[in-house]
PDB file of C-alpha atoms in Angstrom:
ATOM      1  CA  GLU C 883     169.052 181.749 133.966  1.00 96.00           C
ATOM      2  CA  ILE C 884     167.705 178.622 131.823  1.00 98.00           C
ATOM      3  CA  VAL C 885     170.868 175.618 131.905  1.00 98.00           C
ATOM      4  CA  MET C 886     170.890 173.191 128.732  1.00 98.00           C
ATOM      5  CA  THR C 887     172.875 170.473 129.756  1.00 98.00           C
ATOM      6  CA  GLN C 888     173.510 167.943 126.200  1.00 98.00           C
ATOM      7  CA  SER C 889     174.339 164.058 126.329  1.00 96.00           C
ATOM      8  CA  PRO C 890     176.706 163.034 125.710  1.00 97.00           C
ATOM      9  CA  ALA C 891     180.126 164.975 125.653  1.00 98.00           C
ATOM     10  CA  ILE C 892     181.163 162.867 122.304  1.00 98.00           C
ATOM     11  CA  LEU C 893     179.771 160.574 120.791  1.00 97.00           C
ATOM     12  CA  SER C 894     181.463 157.997 118.080  1.00 96.00           C
ATOM     13  CA  VAL C 895     179.948 156.227 115.720  1.00 96.00           C
ATOM     14  CA  SER C 896     180.434 154.497 112.353  1.00 95.00           C
ATOM     15  CA  PRO C 897     178.579 155.939 109.036  1.00 95.00           C
ATOM     16  CA  GLY C 898     175.361 154.717 108.416  1.00 96.00           C
ATOM     17  CA  GLU C 899     174.470 154.785 111.922  1.00 96.00           C
ATOM     18  CA  ARG C 900     171.358 156.061 113.660  1.00 97.00           C
ATOM     19  CA  VAL C 901     172.218 158.382 116.174  1.00 97.00           C
ATOM     20  CA  THR C 902     170.601 159.995 119.257  1.00 98.00           C
ATOM     21  CA  LEU C 903     171.836 163.604 120.618  1.00 98.00           C
ATOM     22  CA  SER C 904     169.727 164.836 123.994  1.00 98.00           C
ATOM     23  CA  CYS C 905     169.768 168.156 125.068  1.00 98.00           C
ATOM     24  CA  ARG C 906     168.175 169.207 128.504  1.00 98.00           C
ATOM     25  CA  ALA C 907     166.362 171.987 129.865  1.00 98.00           C
ATOM     26  CA  SER C 908     166.752 173.219 133.141  1.00 98.00           C
ATOM     27  CA  GLN C 909     163.519 174.557 133.072  1.00 98.00           C
ATOM     28  CA  SER C 910     160.793 174.492 131.200  1.00 98.00           C
ATOM     29  CA  VAL C 911     161.627 176.409 127.336  1.00 98.00           C
ATOM     30  CA  ASN C 912     157.839 174.999 125.549  1.00 97.00           C
ATOM     31  CA  ASN C 913     158.850 174.110 122.404  1.00 97.00           C
ATOM     32  CA  ASP C 914     161.553 177.349 121.995  1.00 98.00           C
ATOM     33  CA  LEU C 915     164.342 175.078 121.213  1.00 98.00           C
ATOM     34  CA  ALA C 916     167.063 175.089 118.304  1.00 98.00           C
ATOM     35  CA  TRP C 917     169.485 173.045 117.223  1.00 98.00           C
ATOM     36  CA  TYR C 918     172.824 173.784 115.422  1.00 98.00           C
ATOM     37  CA  GLN C 919     175.710 171.897 113.767  1.00 98.00           C
ATOM     38  CA  GLN C 920     178.981 173.425 113.677  1.00 98.00           C
ATOM     39  CA  LYS C 921     181.956 172.216 111.496  1.00 98.00           C
ATOM     40  CA  PRO C 922     185.363 173.321 112.480  1.00 96.00           C
ATOM     41  CA  GLY C 923     186.861 176.477 111.321  1.00 96.00           C
ATOM     42  CA  GLN C 924     182.328 177.562 110.250  1.00 98.00           C
ATOM     43  CA  ALA C 925     179.871 179.187 112.182  1.00 98.00           C
ATOM     44  CA  PRO C 926     177.037 177.238 113.067  1.00 98.00           C
ATOM     45  CA  ARG C 927     174.199 176.660 110.857  1.00 98.00           C
ATOM     46  CA  LEU C 928     170.731 175.890 112.131  1.00 98.00           C
ATOM     47  CA  LEU C 929     169.248 172.564 110.897  1.00 98.00           C
ATOM     48  CA  ILE C 930     165.682 172.602 114.223  1.00 98.00           C
ATOM     49  CA  TYR C 931     164.189 174.994 115.185  1.00 98.00           C
ATOM     50  CA  GLY C 932     160.480 174.886 117.135  1.00 98.00           C
ATOM     51  CA  ALA C 933     161.919 171.875 118.509  1.00 98.00           C
ATOM     52  CA  SER C 934     160.687 169.560 115.175  1.00 98.00           C
ATOM     53  CA  THR C 935     160.771 171.879 112.192  1.00 98.00           C
ATOM     54  CA  ARG C 936     163.488 171.259 110.236  1.00 98.00           C
ATOM     55  CA  ALA C 937     165.289 174.454 108.489  1.00 97.00           C
ATOM     56  CA  THR C 938     165.310 175.321 104.471  1.00 96.00           C
ATOM     57  CA  GLY C 939     167.640 172.854 103.227  1.00 97.00           C
ATOM     58  CA  ILE C 940     168.496 170.811 106.040  1.00 98.00           C
ATOM     59  CA  PRO C 941     167.886 166.740 104.919  1.00 98.00           C
ATOM     60  CA  ALA C 942     165.270 164.667 106.009  1.00 98.00           C
ATOM     61  CA  ARG C 943     167.626 162.252 108.253  1.00 98.00           C
ATOM     62  CA  PHE C 944     167.498 165.116 110.738  1.00 98.00           C
ATOM     63  CA  SER C 945     164.547 164.962 112.994  1.00 98.00           C
ATOM     64  CA  GLY C 946     164.032 166.888 116.797  1.00 98.00           C
ATOM     65  CA  SER C 947     161.266 166.064 119.232  1.00 98.00           C
ATOM     66  CA  GLY C 948     160.616 167.039 122.929  1.00 98.00           C
ATOM     67  CA  SER C 949     158.773 169.496 124.658  1.00 97.00           C
ATOM     68  CA  GLY C 950     159.317 171.633 127.837  1.00 98.00           C
ATOM     69  CA  THR C 951     162.750 169.771 129.700  1.00 98.00           C
ATOM     70  CA  GLU C 952     163.866 166.852 127.350  1.00 98.00           C
ATOM     71  CA  PHE C 953     164.181 166.897 123.984  1.00 98.00           C
ATOM     72  CA  THR C 954     166.561 165.205 121.093  1.00 98.00           C
ATOM     73  CA  LEU C 955     168.220 165.426 118.019  1.00 98.00           C
ATOM     74  CA  THR C 956     168.261 162.029 116.219  1.00 98.00           C
ATOM     75  CA  ILE C 957     169.641 161.440 112.347  1.00 98.00           C
ATOM     76  CA  SER C 958     168.550 158.737 110.920  1.00 97.00           C
ATOM     77  CA  SER C 959     171.588 157.481 109.210  1.00 96.00           C
ATOM     78  CA  LEU C 960     175.138 158.861 110.062  1.00 96.00           C
ATOM     79  CA  GLN C 961     176.498 160.477 106.267  1.00 96.00           C
ATOM     80  CA  SER C 962     180.505 161.004 106.376  1.00 94.00           C
ATOM     81  CA  GLU C 963     179.245 165.208 106.348  1.00 96.00           C
ATOM     82  CA  ASP C 964     177.323 165.137 109.597  1.00 97.00           C
ATOM     83  CA  PHE C 965     180.608 164.446 111.835  1.00 96.00           C
ATOM     84  CA  ALA C 966     180.264 167.880 113.613  1.00 98.00           C
ATOM     85  CA  VAL C 967     179.653 169.384 116.755  1.00 98.00           C
ATOM     86  CA  TYR C 968     176.224 169.428 117.855  1.00 98.00           C
ATOM     87  CA  PHE C 969     174.482 172.621 120.084  1.00 98.00           C
ATOM     88  CA  CYS C 970     171.199 173.187 121.298  1.00 98.00           C
ATOM     89  CA  GLN C 971     169.677 176.524 122.175  1.00 98.00           C
ATOM     90  CA  GLN C 972     166.261 177.718 124.061  1.00 98.00           C
ATOM     91  CA  TYR C 973     164.677 180.807 122.981  1.00 97.00           C
ATOM     92  CA  ASN C 974     162.159 180.267 125.204  1.00 97.00           C
ATOM     93  CA  ASP C 975     162.862 183.295 128.490  1.00 96.00           C
ATOM     94  CA  TRP C 976     165.508 185.390 127.697  1.00 95.00           C
ATOM     95  CA  PRO C 977     167.838 187.892 127.719  1.00 96.00           C
ATOM     96  CA  PRO C 978     169.794 185.470 127.981  1.00 97.00           C
ATOM     97  CA  LYS C 979     169.239 183.207 125.319  1.00 97.00           C
ATOM     98  CA  THR C 980     171.610 180.097 126.165  1.00 98.00           C
ATOM     99  CA  PHE C 981     173.671 176.666 124.716  1.00 98.00           C
ATOM    100  CA  GLY C 982     174.094 173.600 125.622  1.00 98.00           C
ATOM    101  CA  GLN C 983     177.662 172.416 125.970  1.00 98.00           C
ATOM    102  CA  GLY C 984     177.784 170.210 122.390  1.00 98.00           C
ATOM    103  CA  THR C 985     177.895 167.238 121.430  1.00 98.00           C
ATOM    104  CA  LYS C 986     180.446 165.986 119.337  1.00 98.00           C
ATOM    105  CA  VAL C 987     179.974 163.207 116.455  1.00 98.00           C
ATOM    106  CA  GLU C 988     182.805 161.787 116.191  1.00 96.00           C
ATOM    107  CA  ILE C 989     183.750 158.803 113.807  1.00 90.00           C
ATOM    108  CA  LYS C 990     184.564 155.665 115.267  1.00 89.00           C
TER     109      LYS C 990
ATOM    110  CA  GLN V 135     170.577 186.624  99.334  1.00 93.00           C
ATOM    111  CA  LEU V 136     171.034 187.220 102.999  1.00 96.00           C
ATOM    112  CA  GLN V 137     174.722 187.673 103.760  1.00 97.00           C
ATOM    113  CA  LEU V 138     175.911 189.294 106.846  1.00 98.00           C
ATOM    114  CA  GLN V 139     180.173 189.706 107.230  1.00 98.00           C
ATOM    115  CA  GLU V 140     182.336 190.453 110.747  1.00 98.00           C
ATOM    116  CA  SER V 141     184.493 193.392 110.401  1.00 98.00           C
ATOM    117  CA  GLY V 142     187.176 194.370 113.196  1.00 96.00           C
ATOM    118  CA  PRO V 143     190.259 194.556 114.408  1.00 97.00           C
ATOM    119  CA  GLY V 144     191.744 191.025 114.899  1.00 96.00           C
ATOM    120  CA  LEU V 145     194.090 192.034 118.075  1.00 98.00           C
ATOM    121  CA  VAL V 146     192.865 194.371 120.649  1.00 98.00           C
ATOM    122  CA  LYS V 147     194.672 194.992 124.206  1.00 98.00           C
ATOM    123  CA  SER V 148     193.933 194.541 127.363  1.00 97.00           C
ATOM    124  CA  SER V 149     191.728 196.801 129.505  1.00 97.00           C
ATOM    125  CA  GLU V 150     190.679 198.630 125.870  1.00 98.00           C
ATOM    126  CA  THR V 151     187.556 198.372 124.325  1.00 98.00           C
ATOM    127  CA  LEU V 152     186.513 195.705 121.521  1.00 98.00           C
ATOM    128  CA  SER V 153     184.205 197.352 118.028  1.00 98.00           C
ATOM    129  CA  LEU V 154     183.082 194.900 115.542  1.00 98.00           C
ATOM    130  CA  THR V 155     180.588 196.407 113.141  1.00 98.00           C
ATOM    131  CA  CYS V 156     178.804 193.018 110.968  1.00 98.00           C
ATOM    132  CA  THR V 157     177.562 194.825 107.763  1.00 98.00           C
ATOM    133  CA  VAL V 158     174.111 193.476 106.286  1.00 98.00           C
ATOM    134  CA  SER V 159     173.431 192.547 103.073  1.00 97.00           C
ATOM    135  CA  GLY V 160     170.455 191.068 100.936  1.00 95.00           C
ATOM    136  CA  ASP V 161     168.134 192.553 103.485  1.00 94.00           C
ATOM    137  CA  SER V 162     166.742 195.701 105.130  1.00 94.00           C
ATOM    138  CA  ILE V 163     167.525 195.339 109.132  1.00 95.00           C
ATOM    139  CA  SER V 164     165.267 198.458 109.803  1.00 91.00           C
ATOM    140  CA  SER V 165     162.246 196.995 107.740  1.00 80.00           C
ATOM    141  CA  SER V 166     162.828 192.726 107.978  1.00 79.00           C
ATOM    142  CA  GLY V 167     160.960 192.227 111.463  1.00 85.00           C
ATOM    143  CA  TYR V 168     164.024 189.691 112.457  1.00 94.00           C
ATOM    144  CA  TYR V 169     166.185 189.896 115.194  1.00 96.00           C
ATOM    145  CA  TRP V 170     169.622 191.335 115.326  1.00 97.00           C
ATOM    146  CA  GLY V 171     172.533 189.734 117.162  1.00 97.00           C
ATOM    147  CA  TRP V 172     175.333 189.229 118.532  1.00 98.00           C
ATOM    148  CA  ILE V 173     176.880 185.729 119.444  1.00 98.00           C
ATOM    149  CA  ARG V 174     180.854 184.439 120.315  1.00 98.00           C
ATOM    150  CA  GLN V 175     182.770 181.521 120.988  1.00 98.00           C
ATOM    151  CA  PRO V 176     185.997 181.398 122.781  1.00 98.00           C
ATOM    152  CA  PRO V 177     188.734 179.173 121.049  1.00 96.00           C
ATOM    153  CA  GLY V 178     187.788 175.379 121.398  1.00 95.00           C
ATOM    154  CA  LYS V 179     184.828 176.043 123.947  1.00 96.00           C
ATOM    155  CA  GLY V 180     180.796 176.764 123.293  1.00 97.00           C
ATOM    156  CA  LEU V 181     178.541 179.112 122.079  1.00 98.00           C
ATOM    157  CA  GLU V 182     177.446 182.214 124.466  1.00 98.00           C
ATOM    158  CA  TRP V 183     174.847 184.641 123.265  1.00 98.00           C
ATOM    159  CA  ILE V 184     175.908 188.116 123.531  1.00 98.00           C
ATOM    160  CA  GLY V 185     172.998 190.599 122.796  1.00 98.00           C
ATOM    161  CA  SER V 186     170.195 190.950 120.156  1.00 97.00           C
ATOM    162  CA  PHE V 187     168.227 194.028 119.356  1.00 96.00           C
ATOM    163  CA  TYR V 188     164.585 194.875 117.035  1.00 93.00           C
ATOM    164  CA  TYR V 189     164.866 197.259 115.043  1.00 90.00           C
ATOM    165  CA  GLY V 190     162.127 200.240 116.451  1.00 87.00           C
ATOM    166  CA  GLY V 191     161.735 197.780 119.205  1.00 89.00           C
ATOM    167  CA  ASN V 192     164.344 197.062 122.806  1.00 93.00           C
ATOM    168  CA  THR V 193     168.366 195.794 122.619  1.00 96.00           C
ATOM    169  CA  TYR V 194     168.775 192.797 124.741  1.00 97.00           C
ATOM    170  CA  TYR V 195     171.490 191.774 126.556  1.00 98.00           C
ATOM    171  CA  ASN V 196     173.288 188.947 128.147  1.00 98.00           C
ATOM    172  CA  PRO V 197     173.140 190.100 131.985  1.00 97.00           C
ATOM    173  CA  SER V 198     176.163 188.283 132.528  1.00 97.00           C
ATOM    174  CA  LEU V 199     178.284 191.274 129.690  1.00 97.00           C
ATOM    175  CA  LYS V 200     175.169 193.808 130.350  1.00 95.00           C
ATOM    176  CA  SER V 201     177.543 196.287 132.234  1.00 96.00           C
ATOM    177  CA  ARG V 202     179.602 195.835 129.038  1.00 98.00           C
ATOM    178  CA  VAL V 203     178.601 195.905 126.595  1.00 98.00           C
ATOM    179  CA  THR V 204     176.508 198.034 123.142  1.00 98.00           C
ATOM    180  CA  ILE V 205     174.967 197.339 120.180  1.00 98.00           C
ATOM    181  CA  SER V 206     173.578 200.487 117.470  1.00 97.00           C
ATOM    182  CA  VAL V 207     173.021 200.547 114.910  1.00 96.00           C
ATOM    183  CA  ASP V 208     173.737 201.634 111.474  1.00 96.00           C
ATOM    184  CA  THR V 209     170.589 201.921 108.835  1.00 93.00           C
ATOM    185  CA  SER V 210     172.547 204.359 106.105  1.00 95.00           C
ATOM    186  CA  LYS V 211     174.703 201.464 105.797  1.00 97.00           C
ATOM    187  CA  ASN V 212     172.712 199.007 106.557  1.00 97.00           C
ATOM    188  CA  GLN V 213     175.444 197.837 109.781  1.00 97.00           C
ATOM    189  CA  PHE V 214     174.744 197.089 113.172  1.00 98.00           C
ATOM    190  CA  SER V 215     177.708 197.152 115.775  1.00 98.00           C
ATOM    191  CA  LEU V 216     179.741 195.403 118.723  1.00 98.00           C
ATOM    192  CA  GLU V 217     181.016 197.776 121.879  1.00 98.00           C
ATOM    193  CA  LEU V 218     182.940 195.298 124.929  1.00 98.00           C
ATOM    194  CA  ASN V 219     184.511 197.243 126.890  1.00 97.00           C
ATOM    195  CA  SER V 220     187.351 196.878 129.947  1.00 98.00           C
ATOM    196  CA  VAL V 221     188.085 193.444 127.092  1.00 98.00           C
ATOM    197  CA  THR V 222     190.324 190.687 129.623  1.00 98.00           C
ATOM    198  CA  ALA V 223     191.804 187.217 127.600  1.00 97.00           C
ATOM    199  CA  ALA V 224     188.520 185.957 128.758  1.00 97.00           C
ATOM    200  CA  ASP V 225     186.928 188.081 125.544  1.00 98.00           C
ATOM    201  CA  THR V 226     188.927 186.727 123.247  1.00 98.00           C
ATOM    202  CA  ALA V 227     186.956 184.354 121.053  1.00 98.00           C
ATOM    203  CA  VAL V 228     185.108 184.485 117.503  1.00 98.00           C
ATOM    204  CA  TYR V 229     182.642 186.734 117.671  1.00 98.00           C
ATOM    205  CA  TYR V 230     179.490 186.510 115.004  1.00 98.00           C
ATOM    206  CA  CYS V 231     176.938 188.115 114.283  1.00 98.00           C
ATOM    207  CA  ALA V 232     172.992 186.413 113.313  1.00 98.00           C
ATOM    208  CA  ARG V 233     169.831 187.131 112.177  1.00 97.00           C
ATOM    209  CA  GLY V 234     167.202 185.074 113.499  1.00 93.00           C
ATOM    210  CA  SER V 235     163.436 185.149 115.050  1.00 90.00           C
ATOM    211  CA  GLY V 236     164.760 184.067 118.781  1.00 91.00           C
ATOM    212  CA  TYR V 237     166.131 181.207 117.227  1.00 96.00           C
ATOM    213  CA  ASP V 238     169.478 182.069 114.628  1.00 94.00           C
ATOM    214  CA  ALA V 239     168.957 181.360 111.317  1.00 95.00           C
ATOM    215  CA  ASN V 240     171.434 183.636 110.006  1.00 97.00           C
ATOM    216  CA  TRP V 241     175.611 183.419 110.791  1.00 98.00           C
ATOM    217  CA  GLY V 242     178.239 185.835 109.757  1.00 98.00           C
ATOM    218  CA  GLN V 243     181.467 184.084 109.189  1.00 98.00           C
ATOM    219  CA  GLY V 244     182.786 184.854 112.583  1.00 98.00           C
ATOM    220  CA  SER V 245     185.660 187.072 113.332  1.00 98.00           C
ATOM    221  CA  LEU V 246     188.654 186.174 115.255  1.00 98.00           C
ATOM    222  CA  VAL V 247     189.175 188.584 118.078  1.00 98.00           C
ATOM    223  CA  THR V 248     192.521 187.852 120.683  1.00 98.00           C
ATOM    224  CA  VAL V 249     193.086 190.251 123.752  1.00 98.00           C
ATOM    225  CA  SER V 250     196.690 190.871 124.420  1.00 96.00           C
ATOM    226  CA  SER V 251     197.830 191.873 127.286  1.00 87.00           C
TER     227      SER V 251
END
């Protein structure tokens, strides 16, 4: 099973700041990496797939990069609606598909 | 417009079987070419993939749950279902159904299932 590790667990930021979230895989997943955003009481929403492709309707301030074992989600200028928990997921080698434990982006 | 809606009992007794159904509208399970599956999230915790299927192909399960899980399909109702037997308190979670292509692009709103002793 591929283990996904996200860092940091919690990120305290101010609106307008640039935010960088990290996700590491225990072995290469090529580019088969997705990012999700989850707000309280809601289902996760797909942001990025293929490590860097934005899903339909996702604002351009969200970008993904990386390949192999190291990945990054960047929010170029954090908006109030972006405070949420972010999860990464690998779908290269499954079953099982595996998720990181999440990074909570909170208001500083 | 694609919609996925989970339904089923919100409370299940320990050692019994958890059963949920996902009703799909706006797409056909049997002809869409996507994977369909289940993911769960214990309260305040992370996401755990349970299993997925490709209609006409294989069904894949998380090895950690494989001995207790069954995913089935009813194409006449455009629904798919989850059964998890011998549940314990550790199975208390929000259960989501989803559609995707490896990644999970579309999710239902989720259904909270509590396992009681």
